Short mmCIF file of N, CA and C in Angstrom, two decimals:
data_model
loop_
_atom_site.label_atom_id
_atom_site.label_comp_id
_atom_site.label_asym_id
_atom_site.label_seq_id
_atom_site.Cartn_x
_atom_site.Cartn_y
_atom_site.Cartn_z
N MET A 1 0.85 -1.18 0.00
CA MET A 1 0.00 0.00 0.00
C MET A 1 0.89 1.24 0.00
N CYS A 2 0.52 2.21 -0.79
CA CYS A 2 1.28 3.45 -0.90
C CYS A 2 0.48 4.57 -0.22
N LEU A 3 1.03 5.10 0.87
CA LEU A 3 0.38 6.18 1.60
C LEU A 3 1.19 7.45 1.41
N ALA A 4 0.52 8.59 1.37
CA ALA A 4 1.20 9.85 1.09
C ALA A 4 1.12 10.80 2.27
N THR A 5 2.07 11.70 2.31
CA THR A 5 2.02 12.84 3.20
C THR A 5 1.75 14.06 2.33
N VAL A 6 0.77 14.85 2.72
CA VAL A 6 0.37 16.03 1.95
C VAL A 6 0.93 17.27 2.63
N TYR A 7 1.61 18.10 1.82
CA TYR A 7 2.25 19.31 2.32
C TYR A 7 1.64 20.55 1.69
N LYS A 8 1.64 21.64 2.44
CA LYS A 8 1.26 22.96 1.93
C LYS A 8 2.48 23.53 1.22
N GLN A 9 2.32 23.91 -0.03
CA GLN A 9 3.44 24.33 -0.86
C GLN A 9 4.13 25.58 -0.34
N SER A 10 3.39 26.52 0.20
CA SER A 10 3.96 27.82 0.58
C SER A 10 5.01 27.73 1.68
N ASP A 11 4.84 26.80 2.64
CA ASP A 11 5.81 26.71 3.73
C ASP A 11 6.22 25.27 4.07
N ASP A 12 5.83 24.32 3.23
CA ASP A 12 6.15 22.90 3.42
C ASP A 12 5.63 22.32 4.73
N SER A 13 4.59 22.93 5.31
CA SER A 13 4.00 22.36 6.52
C SER A 13 3.12 21.17 6.13
N VAL A 14 3.05 20.21 7.05
CA VAL A 14 2.27 19.00 6.80
C VAL A 14 0.78 19.30 7.02
N ILE A 15 -0.02 18.95 6.02
CA ILE A 15 -1.47 19.10 6.12
C ILE A 15 -2.09 17.81 6.67
N PHE A 16 -1.63 16.67 6.15
CA PHE A 16 -2.24 15.38 6.53
C PHE A 16 -1.25 14.27 6.21
N LYS A 17 -1.19 13.25 7.09
CA LYS A 17 -0.31 12.10 6.88
C LYS A 17 -1.13 10.85 6.63
N ASN A 18 -0.47 9.84 6.10
CA ASN A 18 -1.08 8.52 5.84
C ASN A 18 -2.31 8.62 4.95
N VAL A 19 -2.23 9.48 3.94
CA VAL A 19 -3.35 9.69 3.02
C VAL A 19 -3.41 8.53 2.03
N SER A 20 -4.57 7.92 1.95
CA SER A 20 -4.77 6.79 1.05
C SER A 20 -5.62 7.14 -0.17
N ARG A 21 -6.35 8.26 -0.07
CA ARG A 21 -7.21 8.65 -1.20
C ARG A 21 -7.28 10.17 -1.29
N ILE A 22 -7.26 10.67 -2.53
CA ILE A 22 -7.40 12.10 -2.80
C ILE A 22 -8.45 12.27 -3.88
N ASP A 23 -9.46 13.10 -3.59
CA ASP A 23 -10.48 13.44 -4.58
C ASP A 23 -10.46 14.95 -4.78
N VAL A 24 -10.83 15.38 -5.98
CA VAL A 24 -10.92 16.80 -6.28
C VAL A 24 -12.36 17.12 -6.64
N ASP A 25 -12.91 18.15 -5.97
CA ASP A 25 -14.28 18.58 -6.22
C ASP A 25 -14.26 20.09 -6.40
N GLY A 26 -14.15 20.53 -7.63
CA GLY A 26 -14.05 21.96 -7.91
C GLY A 26 -12.79 22.55 -7.32
N LYS A 27 -12.94 23.49 -6.39
CA LYS A 27 -11.80 24.13 -5.74
C LYS A 27 -11.35 23.41 -4.48
N ASN A 28 -12.01 22.30 -4.14
CA ASN A 28 -11.68 21.57 -2.93
C ASN A 28 -10.91 20.29 -3.23
N VAL A 29 -9.91 20.01 -2.40
CA VAL A 29 -9.18 18.75 -2.44
C VAL A 29 -9.59 17.99 -1.18
N ILE A 30 -10.11 16.79 -1.37
CA ILE A 30 -10.61 15.99 -0.26
C ILE A 30 -9.60 14.88 0.01
N LEU A 31 -9.05 14.89 1.23
CA LEU A 31 -8.02 13.95 1.63
C LEU A 31 -8.61 12.95 2.62
N LYS A 32 -8.33 11.67 2.42
CA LYS A 32 -8.82 10.64 3.33
C LYS A 32 -7.64 9.77 3.74
N ASP A 33 -7.50 9.54 5.06
CA ASP A 33 -6.39 8.73 5.54
C ASP A 33 -6.82 7.28 5.74
N ILE A 34 -5.88 6.43 6.16
CA ILE A 34 -6.15 5.00 6.26
C ILE A 34 -7.15 4.66 7.36
N MET A 35 -7.37 5.58 8.29
CA MET A 35 -8.34 5.35 9.36
C MET A 35 -9.74 5.84 8.98
N GLY A 36 -9.86 6.45 7.80
CA GLY A 36 -11.16 6.94 7.34
C GLY A 36 -11.42 8.39 7.68
N ASP A 37 -10.47 9.05 8.39
CA ASP A 37 -10.63 10.48 8.67
C ASP A 37 -10.49 11.25 7.37
N GLU A 38 -11.21 12.36 7.29
CA GLU A 38 -11.25 13.13 6.06
C GLU A 38 -11.00 14.60 6.36
N ARG A 39 -10.28 15.26 5.47
CA ARG A 39 -10.07 16.71 5.54
C ARG A 39 -10.34 17.29 4.17
N VAL A 40 -10.97 18.44 4.16
CA VAL A 40 -11.24 19.16 2.92
C VAL A 40 -10.41 20.43 2.93
N VAL A 41 -9.61 20.62 1.88
CA VAL A 41 -8.73 21.77 1.77
C VAL A 41 -9.10 22.52 0.50
N GLU A 42 -9.29 23.83 0.61
CA GLU A 42 -9.53 24.63 -0.58
C GLU A 42 -8.19 24.91 -1.23
N GLY A 43 -8.04 24.50 -2.47
CA GLY A 43 -6.78 24.69 -3.19
C GLY A 43 -6.69 23.75 -4.37
N SER A 44 -5.45 23.47 -4.79
CA SER A 44 -5.24 22.60 -5.94
C SER A 44 -3.96 21.80 -5.76
N ILE A 45 -3.89 20.68 -6.45
CA ILE A 45 -2.71 19.82 -6.40
C ILE A 45 -1.65 20.42 -7.32
N LEU A 46 -0.47 20.64 -6.80
CA LEU A 46 0.65 21.16 -7.58
C LEU A 46 1.58 20.06 -8.06
N MET A 47 1.80 19.04 -7.19
CA MET A 47 2.78 18.02 -7.51
C MET A 47 2.46 16.74 -6.75
N VAL A 48 2.68 15.61 -7.43
CA VAL A 48 2.55 14.30 -6.79
C VAL A 48 3.83 13.53 -7.10
N ASP A 49 4.55 13.12 -6.05
CA ASP A 49 5.77 12.33 -6.17
C ASP A 49 5.46 10.94 -5.62
N LEU A 50 5.12 10.01 -6.50
CA LEU A 50 4.70 8.68 -6.07
C LEU A 50 5.85 7.87 -5.49
N ALA A 51 7.06 8.07 -5.99
CA ALA A 51 8.21 7.32 -5.49
C ALA A 51 8.52 7.66 -4.03
N ASN A 52 8.25 8.91 -3.63
CA ASN A 52 8.55 9.34 -2.27
C ASN A 52 7.29 9.62 -1.44
N SER A 53 6.13 9.31 -1.98
CA SER A 53 4.85 9.46 -1.28
C SER A 53 4.61 10.88 -0.79
N ILE A 54 4.86 11.86 -1.67
CA ILE A 54 4.70 13.27 -1.35
C ILE A 54 3.68 13.90 -2.29
N VAL A 55 2.76 14.68 -1.70
CA VAL A 55 1.82 15.48 -2.48
C VAL A 55 1.93 16.91 -1.98
N LYS A 56 2.02 17.88 -2.90
CA LYS A 56 2.06 19.29 -2.51
C LYS A 56 0.82 19.98 -3.05
N LEU A 57 0.19 20.78 -2.17
CA LEU A 57 -1.01 21.52 -2.51
C LEU A 57 -0.75 23.02 -2.46
N SER A 58 -1.41 23.72 -3.34
CA SER A 58 -1.49 25.18 -3.26
C SER A 58 -2.79 25.49 -2.54
N CYS A 59 -2.69 26.05 -1.36
CA CYS A 59 -3.88 26.30 -0.53
C CYS A 59 -4.30 27.75 -0.61
N GLU A 60 -5.61 27.95 -0.66
CA GLU A 60 -6.18 29.31 -0.73
C GLU A 60 -6.14 29.96 0.64
#
C-alpha cells in the first residue's frame, strides 16, 4: 500500500499524513487517511511524487 504525506506548498508544513485517497471537487481537495478520517482543503494539487509518497497543494 502506498500512503502519502500532503504538504502545503507555501511553507512545506504537513497538512495530513497517511493519506490513502485524494479526490478533487471543484476548488476543494478531499483527503482521506487510512483510518477513514477526512479533511477538505480549498486549493489545488501542484505536484505528486509517487516514489517518495509526497503530495504538494497550493492552498487558498
